Tab-separated table of C-alpha atoms and ligand atoms in Angstrom:
chain	number	residue	atom	x	y	z
A	1200	MET	CA	-73.763	252.054	12.513
A	1201	ALA	CA	-70.034	250.869	12.083
A	1202	ALA	CA	-68.691	249.939	8.484
A	1203	TYR	CA	-68.738	246.535	7.472
A	1204	ASP	CA	-65.321	245.032	6.457
A	1205	PRO	CA	-65.945	242.095	4.387
A	1206	ASP	CA	-62.180	240.537	4.451
A	1207	ASN	CA	-62.941	240.381	8.483
A	1208	ILE	CA	-61.485	237.057	10.037
A	1209	PHE	CA	-65.561	235.804	10.660
A	1210	ALA	CA	-66.320	236.940	6.894
A	1211	LYS	CA	-63.433	234.626	5.758
A	1212	ILE	CA	-64.539	231.705	7.695
A	1213	LEU	CA	-67.725	231.959	6.708
A	1214	LYS	CA	-66.110	231.855	2.719
A	1215	GLY	CA	-64.422	228.811	3.885
A	1216	GLU	CA	-61.258	231.199	3.666
A	1217	VAL	CA	-60.223	230.147	7.309
A	1218	PRO	CA	-60.789	226.978	8.909
A	1219	CYS	CA	-62.760	226.930	12.322
A	1220	HIS	CA	-64.216	223.878	14.845
A	1221	LYS	CA	-67.738	224.226	13.709
A	1222	LEU	CA	-70.439	223.042	16.273
A	1223	TYR	CA	-73.541	223.953	14.095
A	1224	GLU	CA	-74.927	225.603	10.983
A	1225	ASP	CA	-77.667	226.420	9.228
A	1226	ALA	CA	-78.956	228.722	6.470
A	1227	ASP	CA	-78.418	232.203	8.506
A	1228	THR	CA	-75.789	231.163	11.300
A	1229	LEU	CA	-72.446	229.808	12.025
A	1230	ALA	CA	-71.439	228.679	15.489
A	1231	PHE	CA	-68.230	227.394	16.337
A	1232	LEU	CA	-65.457	227.404	18.915
A	1233	ASP	CA	-63.314	230.629	20.134
A	1234	ILE	CA	-59.629	229.741	19.607
A	1235	MET	CA	-58.886	231.769	22.378
A	1236	PRO	CA	-61.239	230.090	24.665
A	1237	ARG	CA	-61.846	231.846	28.090
A	1238	THR	CA	-63.747	228.377	29.223
A	1239	GLU	CA	-63.753	225.095	28.196
A	1240	GLY	CA	-66.757	225.040	25.188
A	1241	HIS	CA	-66.240	228.998	24.275
A	1242	THR	CA	-68.154	229.227	21.625
A	1243	LEU	CA	-69.462	231.956	18.966
A	1244	VAL	CA	-72.546	231.978	17.221
A	1245	ILE	CA	-72.197	234.420	14.042
A	1246	THR	CA	-75.067	235.447	12.006
A	1247	LYS	CA	-74.626	235.253	8.045
A	1248	GLU	CA	-75.771	238.731	7.251
A	1249	SER	CA	-73.017	241.229	7.127
A	1250	ALA	CA	-73.335	243.048	10.496
A	1251	PRO	CA	-70.697	244.473	12.325
A	1252	ASP	CA	-72.405	244.740	15.597
A	1253	LEU	CA	-76.086	244.466	17.023
A	1254	PHE	CA	-77.175	247.548	15.513
A	1255	GLY	CA	-76.313	246.446	12.087
A	1256	ILE	CA	-78.447	243.366	11.636
A	1257	SER	CA	-82.212	243.360	10.773
A	1258	PRO	CA	-84.580	242.021	13.620
A	1259	GLN	CA	-85.656	239.021	11.764
A	1260	GLY	CA	-82.011	238.038	11.704
A	1261	LEU	CA	-81.014	238.869	15.561
A	1262	GLY	CA	-84.197	236.620	16.263
A	1263	LYS	CA	-82.604	233.803	14.219
A	1264	LEU	CA	-79.195	234.292	15.788
A	1265	MET	CA	-80.533	234.645	19.252
A	1266	ALA	CA	-83.018	231.192	18.766
A	1267	VAL	CA	-79.694	229.793	17.800
A	1268	VAL	CA	-78.034	230.800	20.716
A	1269	GLN	CA	-80.897	229.614	23.307
A	1270	ALA	CA	-80.877	226.086	21.585
A	1271	LEU	CA	-77.426	225.267	21.724
A	1272	ALA	CA	-76.236	227.128	24.944
A	1273	PRO	CA	-77.832	224.269	27.375
A	1274	LYS	CA	-76.234	221.544	24.830
A	1275	ILE	CA	-73.126	223.043	25.347
A	1276	LYS	CA	-73.341	223.501	28.818
A	1277	THR	CA	-74.372	219.742	29.449
A	1278	ALA	CA	-71.298	218.587	26.874
A	1279	VAL	CA	-68.513	220.128	29.351
A	1280	GLY	CA	-70.006	219.430	32.191
A	1281	ALA	CA	-70.512	223.200	33.486
A	1282	ASP	CA	-73.054	224.671	35.945
A	1283	GLY	CA	-74.148	228.130	34.412
A	1284	VAL	CA	-73.923	230.091	31.081
A	1285	LEU	CA	-72.480	233.494	30.359
A	1286	ILE	CA	-73.802	234.925	27.291
A	1287	GLN	CA	-71.943	237.921	25.791
A	1288	GLN	CA	-71.860	240.023	23.281
A	1289	PHE	CA	-69.824	243.361	22.560
A	1290	ASN	CA	-70.386	246.612	20.368
A	1291	GLY	CA	-67.453	248.692	19.774
A	1292	ALA	CA	-63.846	248.847	20.535
A	1293	ALA	CA	-64.696	250.683	23.757
A	1294	ALA	CA	-67.019	247.824	25.063
A	1295	GLY	CA	-64.372	245.201	24.130
A	1296	GLN	CA	-65.295	243.983	20.468
A	1297	THR	CA	-62.126	243.145	18.648
A	1298	VAL	CA	-63.950	240.983	15.439
A	1299	PHE	CA	-66.636	243.598	13.672
A	1300	HIS	CA	-68.973	241.114	12.886
A	1301	LEU	CA	-71.919	240.441	14.864
A	1302	HIS	CA	-71.334	237.200	17.132
A	1303	VAL	CA	-72.423	236.090	20.630
A	1304	HIS	CA	-70.325	234.474	22.926
A	1305	ILE	CA	-71.537	231.068	24.621
A	1306	LEU	CA	-69.485	230.643	27.891
A	1307	PRO	CA	-70.312	227.500	30.090
A	1308	ILE	CA	-69.304	228.522	33.649
A	1309	LYS	CA	-68.331	225.507	36.042
A	1310	ASP	CA	-68.352	226.552	39.848
A	1311	GLY	CA	-65.571	228.227	41.471
A	1312	VAL	CA	-63.689	227.991	37.746
A	1313	PRO	CA	-62.924	231.710	37.128
A	1314	LEU	CA	-63.362	232.985	33.399
A	1315	ARG	CA	-59.894	233.353	31.786
A	1316	PRO	CA	-59.112	236.918	30.420
A	1317	GLN	CA	-60.042	238.018	26.800
A	1318	GLU	CA	-57.301	236.604	24.243
A	1319	THR	CA	-55.130	235.161	26.857
A	1320	GLY	CA	-53.708	232.682	24.089
A	1321	MET	CA	-54.470	229.989	21.198
A	1322	ALA	CA	-55.746	226.660	22.583
A	1323	GLU	CA	-53.695	223.458	21.603
A	1324	PRO	CA	-56.108	222.636	18.126
A	1325	ASP	CA	-56.322	218.604	19.693
A	1326	ALA	CA	-57.870	220.238	22.688
A	1327	LEU	CA	-60.201	222.310	20.615
A	1328	ALA	CA	-60.750	219.559	18.508
A	1329	MET	CA	-61.549	217.068	21.340
A	1330	THR	CA	-63.888	219.846	22.892
A	1331	ALA	CA	-65.870	219.973	19.674
A	1332	GLU	CA	-66.063	216.660	19.131
A	1333	LYS	CA	-67.869	216.179	22.572
A	1334	ILE	CA	-70.006	219.218	21.778
A	1335	ARG	CA	-71.184	217.808	18.261
A	1336	ALA	CA	-72.022	214.494	19.848
A	1337	SER	CA	-74.611	216.222	22.332
A	1338	LEU	CA	-76.110	218.619	19.838
B	962	AMP	P1	-65.082	239.932	20.561
B	962	AMP	O1	-64.832	240.773	19.258
B	962	AMP	O2	-64.152	240.603	21.612
B	962	AMP	O3	-66.176	239.976	21.195
B	962	AMP	O4	-64.624	238.313	20.473
B	962	AMP	C1	-63.794	238.076	18.967
B	962	AMP	C2	-63.590	236.564	19.832
B	962	AMP	O5	-63.013	235.972	18.319
B	962	AMP	C3	-62.757	236.551	20.592
B	962	AMP	O6	-62.740	235.834	21.897
B	962	AMP	C4	-61.163	235.962	19.788
B	962	AMP	O7	-60.657	234.856	20.658
B	962	AMP	C5	-62.054	235.130	19.029
B	962	AMP	N1	-61.434	235.009	17.810
B	962	AMP	C6	-60.784	235.891	16.928
B	962	AMP	N2	-60.243	235.221	15.686
B	962	AMP	C7	-60.973	233.709	15.921
B	962	AMP	C8	-60.762	232.278	14.532
B	962	AMP	N3	-60.165	232.673	13.943
B	962	AMP	N4	-61.280	231.306	15.257
B	962	AMP	C9	-62.073	231.414	16.322
B	962	AMP	N5	-62.147	232.681	17.309
B	962	AMP	C10	-61.505	233.811	16.783
């Protein structure tokens, strides 16, 4: 299992040291908008366990995380008017992981609109705030 860095960016978001556009939170899970969205409504669902990747979380914790993904994804899809939802999760740098705190991507997909490449650029804060407001209103 990979080592866990307690100062990674998502750990800082969990500690309230770095802001995020929060969509949902419970005792085990936090969901917020990706700061470099590949589609409108690109959301990250993270565990509150100190798990670097899929292999570092307890089965119970993984169940809770995926239950939140399952509950949020269709609501986010509807909120942004998408036609489908891509769920992605990367383990290890070789597989495309850049933040080593377990997270699941929810990517609402609209017919005919291609996915932007990973980490192409930061979204405008105002645009993210508007998207977050729209999604929160539908949860
Ligand atoms: P990955 O590790 O490749 O599965 O993806 C990490 C994701 O975290 C990328 O899509 C980044 O755009 C996103 N990201 C990095 N820093 C932040 C942040 N401070 N707030 C929200 N999303 C972030």
